[in-house]
Amino acid sequence: MLEDMKGGLFDLDGVIVDTAKYHYLAWRRLANEIGIDFSEHDNERLKGVSRVRSLEIILEMANKEKAYSEAEKTEMMDRKNAWYVDYISKMDESEILPGAREYLTEIRSRGVKTALGSASKNSPMILDKLKITDLFDAIVDGNVVSKPKPDPEVFLKGAEALGLAPKDCVVFEDAQAGIEAGRRGGMHTVGIGPPDVLTDADICVKGLYELL
Ligand code: BG6
Ligand code: MG
């Protein structure tokens, strides 16, 4: 499967860079400000899902999903995002996950096309900070996608931008929602994380470094 791959579709958070800790710190701060406890364990449910859905999950956990108006929820997401952007603005190349840059470079050198497939609206800034924008032929992120993972839209748009059929593409994902999106899109899938969590992935590795 990896030898025949013509296109690699890469999730960002948790595959290329460990931003989950910053999402967690910012969501926890917001949750605490509105009187909700939020643990690292709770944070697992937010991985791979959109910003809007993340807030819904936090409010649902505290049975507060009906407690706020749309305007209040927008303000809360903006508040969280400002803290998150503050964290990621201080990131540098040392925060690229082990093997990510090397693996992207290696597959590109043998003619494989690469696309980013991320839910994050902050992707352009993160790629810029890490100086890896040039490692992607196409960027599909939260700014151009309307249906969140597990909908396959993000990866179908990625394959299309690369001019490839889904079956010739491999999705690299750390979230179960992303693996499901890849499968529903007709791509092969590599889970980055424990096989007992990413049960539907074709294969699982601990990080891209294992594929070098
Ligand atoms: C995904 C993360 O990549 O992006 C999610 O795994 C996050 O945790 C989502 O909620 C949206 O990110 P952002 O940066 O647009 O708030
Ligand atoms: Mg991810």
Short mmCIF file of C-alpha atoms and ligand atoms in Angstrom, two decimals:
data_model
loop_
_atom_site.label_atom_id
_atom_site.label_comp_id
_atom_site.label_asym_id
_atom_site.label_seq_id
_atom_site.Cartn_x
_atom_site.Cartn_y
_atom_site.Cartn_z
CA MET A 1 0.00 0.00 0.00
CA LEU A 2 2.73 2.52 0.91
CA GLU A 3 4.88 1.43 -2.05
CA ASP A 4 2.02 2.00 -4.50
CA MET A 5 0.96 5.33 -2.99
CA LYS A 6 0.73 8.19 -5.49
CA GLY A 7 -0.56 10.76 -3.00
CA GLY A 8 -0.18 11.24 0.76
CA LEU A 9 -2.95 13.11 2.58
CA PHE A 10 -1.71 14.28 5.97
CA ASP A 11 -3.61 15.46 9.00
CA LEU A 12 -1.69 18.20 10.83
CA ASP A 13 -2.43 18.18 14.58
CA GLY A 14 -1.05 14.97 16.09
CA VAL A 15 0.59 13.74 12.87
CA ILE A 16 3.01 16.51 11.92
CA VAL A 17 2.97 18.64 15.05
CA ASP A 18 1.89 18.10 18.64
CA THR A 19 -0.57 20.96 19.02
CA ALA A 20 -3.05 18.88 21.07
CA LYS A 21 -1.44 20.15 24.28
CA TYR A 22 -2.09 23.78 23.27
CA HIS A 23 -5.68 23.06 22.22
CA TYR A 24 -6.11 21.39 25.62
CA LEU A 25 -4.64 24.28 27.64
CA ALA A 26 -6.79 26.82 25.80
CA TRP A 27 -10.03 24.79 26.02
CA ARG A 28 -9.38 24.04 29.71
CA ARG A 29 -8.94 27.74 30.43
CA LEU A 30 -12.22 28.52 28.68
CA ALA A 31 -14.04 25.64 30.40
CA ASN A 32 -12.76 26.73 33.81
CA GLU A 33 -13.81 30.34 33.19
CA ILE A 34 -17.40 29.16 32.62
CA GLY A 35 -17.31 26.79 35.62
CA ILE A 36 -16.69 23.47 33.85
CA ASP A 37 -13.99 20.95 34.83
CA PHE A 38 -12.03 19.70 31.83
CA SER A 39 -9.42 16.96 32.09
CA GLU A 40 -6.78 15.69 29.68
CA HIS A 41 -8.90 12.55 29.35
CA ASP A 42 -11.91 14.68 28.27
CA ASN A 43 -9.64 16.36 25.72
CA GLU A 44 -9.27 13.07 23.79
CA ARG A 45 -12.81 13.55 22.50
CA LEU A 46 -11.82 16.84 20.88
CA LYS A 47 -9.03 15.45 18.72
CA GLY A 48 -9.74 15.85 15.02
CA VAL A 49 -13.11 17.53 15.46
CA SER A 50 -13.90 21.11 14.44
CA ARG A 51 -13.74 24.14 16.70
CA VAL A 52 -17.55 24.43 16.77
CA ARG A 53 -17.99 20.76 17.64
CA SER A 54 -15.27 20.98 20.32
CA LEU A 55 -17.20 23.67 22.18
CA GLU A 56 -20.44 21.68 21.83
CA ILE A 57 -18.76 18.61 23.36
CA ILE A 58 -17.46 20.63 26.34
CA LEU A 59 -20.89 22.18 26.97
CA GLU A 60 -22.62 18.79 26.58
CA MET A 61 -20.28 17.25 29.17
CA ALA A 62 -21.65 19.76 31.70
CA ASN A 63 -25.24 19.61 30.41
CA LYS A 64 -24.93 23.25 29.39
CA GLU A 65 -25.46 22.90 25.64
CA LYS A 66 -28.60 25.04 25.79
CA ALA A 67 -27.25 27.61 28.26
CA TYR A 68 -25.69 30.01 25.75
CA SER A 69 -26.79 31.98 22.71
CA GLU A 70 -25.04 31.60 19.34
CA ALA A 71 -23.38 34.99 19.89
CA GLU A 72 -22.06 33.87 23.28
CA LYS A 73 -20.73 30.63 21.80
CA THR A 74 -18.96 32.56 19.02
CA GLU A 75 -17.38 34.82 21.63
CA MET A 76 -16.22 31.75 23.61
CA MET A 77 -14.63 30.18 20.52
CA ASP A 78 -12.90 33.47 19.73
CA ARG A 79 -11.62 33.69 23.31
CA LYS A 80 -10.26 30.14 23.15
CA ASN A 81 -8.71 30.70 19.74
CA ALA A 82 -6.91 33.87 20.87
CA TRP A 83 -5.18 31.89 23.65
CA TYR A 84 -4.42 29.04 21.25
CA VAL A 85 -2.93 31.41 18.66
CA ASP A 86 -0.84 32.95 21.42
CA TYR A 87 0.63 29.49 22.18
CA ILE A 88 1.27 28.50 18.57
CA SER A 89 2.78 31.86 17.68
CA LYS A 90 5.66 30.87 19.98
CA MET A 91 6.19 27.48 18.27
CA ASP A 92 9.25 26.72 16.22
CA GLU A 93 10.69 23.90 14.10
CA SER A 94 11.67 21.91 17.20
CA GLU A 95 7.97 21.04 17.64
CA ILE A 96 7.69 19.08 14.40
CA LEU A 97 6.96 15.47 15.42
CA PRO A 98 9.83 12.98 14.94
CA GLY A 99 10.26 11.85 11.34
CA ALA A 100 7.51 14.08 9.89
CA ARG A 101 9.72 16.39 7.86
CA GLU A 102 11.98 13.49 6.82
CA TYR A 103 9.08 11.28 5.71
CA LEU A 104 7.43 14.06 3.67
CA THR A 105 10.78 14.85 2.05
CA GLU A 106 11.48 11.19 1.30
CA ILE A 107 8.17 10.39 -0.38
CA ARG A 108 8.26 13.63 -2.39
CA SER A 109 11.72 12.71 -3.65
CA ARG A 110 10.21 9.56 -5.17
CA GLY A 111 7.40 11.47 -6.89
CA VAL A 112 4.59 11.07 -4.36
CA LYS A 113 2.33 14.15 -4.19
CA THR A 114 1.42 15.50 -0.76
CA ALA A 115 -1.60 17.40 0.58
CA LEU A 116 -2.54 18.65 4.00
CA GLY A 117 -6.00 17.56 5.18
CA SER A 118 -6.74 19.34 8.44
CA ALA A 119 -9.79 20.68 10.25
CA SER A 120 -7.78 23.58 11.61
CA LYS A 121 -8.29 27.15 10.47
CA ASN A 122 -4.88 27.92 11.93
CA SER A 123 -3.03 25.50 9.58
CA PRO A 124 -1.39 28.20 7.39
CA MET A 125 0.15 29.87 10.43
CA ILE A 126 1.41 26.58 11.90
CA LEU A 127 2.98 25.46 8.60
CA ASP A 128 4.61 28.86 8.30
CA LYS A 129 6.00 28.73 11.85
CA LEU A 130 7.41 25.25 11.25
CA LYS A 131 8.71 26.30 7.81
CA ILE A 132 7.15 23.28 6.10
CA THR A 133 4.57 24.94 3.80
CA ASP A 134 6.75 23.97 0.82
CA LEU A 135 6.43 20.27 1.63
CA PHE A 136 2.80 20.26 0.43
CA ASP A 137 1.48 20.42 -3.13
CA ALA A 138 -1.98 21.33 -1.83
CA ILE A 139 -3.43 22.63 1.44
CA VAL A 140 -6.99 21.67 2.38
CA ASP A 141 -7.94 22.94 5.83
CA GLY A 142 -10.73 24.29 8.02
CA ASN A 143 -10.85 27.45 5.93
CA VAL A 144 -12.09 25.62 2.83
CA VAL A 145 -13.93 22.59 4.22
CA SER A 146 -17.57 22.76 5.31
CA LYS A 147 -18.18 19.23 6.59
CA PRO A 148 -16.02 18.09 9.52
CA LYS A 149 -14.36 14.66 9.74
CA PRO A 150 -15.60 11.86 9.74
CA ASP A 151 -17.10 13.30 6.55
CA PRO A 152 -14.59 12.53 3.77
CA GLU A 153 -14.80 16.03 2.21
CA VAL A 154 -11.37 17.18 3.42
CA PHE A 155 -9.56 14.19 1.92
CA LEU A 156 -11.65 14.04 -1.28
CA LYS A 157 -10.73 17.69 -1.89
CA GLY A 158 -7.09 16.82 -1.19
CA ALA A 159 -7.04 13.95 -3.73
CA GLU A 160 -8.79 16.15 -6.26
CA ALA A 161 -6.29 18.98 -5.74
CA LEU A 162 -3.49 16.49 -6.41
CA GLY A 163 -5.29 15.19 -9.52
CA LEU A 164 -5.39 11.66 -8.09
CA ALA A 165 -8.02 8.98 -7.54
CA PRO A 166 -8.80 8.32 -3.84
CA LYS A 167 -7.66 4.68 -4.17
CA ASP A 168 -4.17 5.90 -5.08
CA CYS A 169 -3.96 8.01 -1.91
CA VAL A 170 -3.04 7.17 1.67
CA VAL A 171 -4.44 9.13 4.61
CA PHE A 172 -2.20 9.65 7.67
CA GLU A 173 -4.30 10.35 10.77
CA ASP A 174 -4.11 10.29 14.57
CA ALA A 175 -7.88 10.57 15.17
CA GLN A 176 -10.52 7.89 14.72
CA ALA A 177 -12.77 10.49 13.00
CA GLY A 178 -10.00 11.07 10.45
CA ILE A 179 -9.46 7.35 9.80
CA GLU A 180 -13.18 7.00 9.21
CA ALA A 181 -13.09 10.01 6.84
CA GLY A 182 -10.30 8.37 4.84
CA ARG A 183 -12.09 5.05 4.66
CA ARG A 184 -15.35 6.68 3.59
CA GLY A 185 -13.42 8.60 0.94
CA GLY A 186 -12.01 5.36 -0.52
CA MET A 187 -8.40 5.93 0.56
CA HIS A 188 -5.99 3.65 2.37
CA THR A 189 -5.31 4.68 5.97
CA VAL A 190 -2.32 4.80 8.29
CA GLY A 191 -3.18 5.37 11.95
CA ILE A 192 -0.64 7.33 13.97
CA GLY A 193 -1.26 6.02 17.47
CA PRO A 194 -2.39 2.90 19.33
CA PRO A 195 -4.10 0.20 17.22
CA ASP A 196 -6.67 -0.40 19.97
CA VAL A 197 -7.86 3.21 19.54
CA LEU A 198 -7.48 3.49 15.75
CA THR A 199 -9.17 0.17 15.18
CA ASP A 200 -10.27 0.85 11.59
CA ALA A 201 -6.89 1.90 10.19
CA ASP A 202 -5.23 -0.40 7.61
CA ILE A 203 -1.99 -0.20 9.59
CA CYS A 204 -0.88 1.68 12.70
CA VAL A 205 2.49 3.19 13.60
CA LYS A 206 3.62 5.22 16.62
CA GLY A 207 4.86 8.07 14.44
CA LEU A 208 5.99 8.85 10.90
CA TYR A 209 9.56 8.05 11.99
CA GLU A 210 8.62 4.35 11.93
CA LEU A 211 8.02 4.57 8.19
CA LEU A 212 11.47 5.92 7.32
C1 BG6 B 1 -7.90 19.71 14.38
C2 BG6 B 1 -7.64 19.40 15.83
O1 BG6 B 1 -6.77 19.47 13.62
O2 BG6 B 1 -8.29 21.07 14.23
C3 BG6 B 1 -8.85 19.73 16.66
O3 BG6 B 1 -7.33 18.02 15.97
C4 BG6 B 1 -9.25 21.19 16.43
O4 BG6 B 1 -8.59 19.49 18.02
C5 BG6 B 1 -9.48 21.43 14.94
O5 BG6 B 1 -10.44 21.50 17.14
C6 BG6 B 1 -9.83 22.88 14.62
O6 BG6 B 1 -8.72 23.69 14.86
P1 BG6 B 1 -8.69 25.26 14.91
O7 BG6 B 1 -7.23 25.59 14.94
O8 BG6 B 1 -9.34 25.77 13.66
O9 BG6 B 1 -9.44 25.70 16.12
MG MG B 2 -5.12 15.09 14.27
#
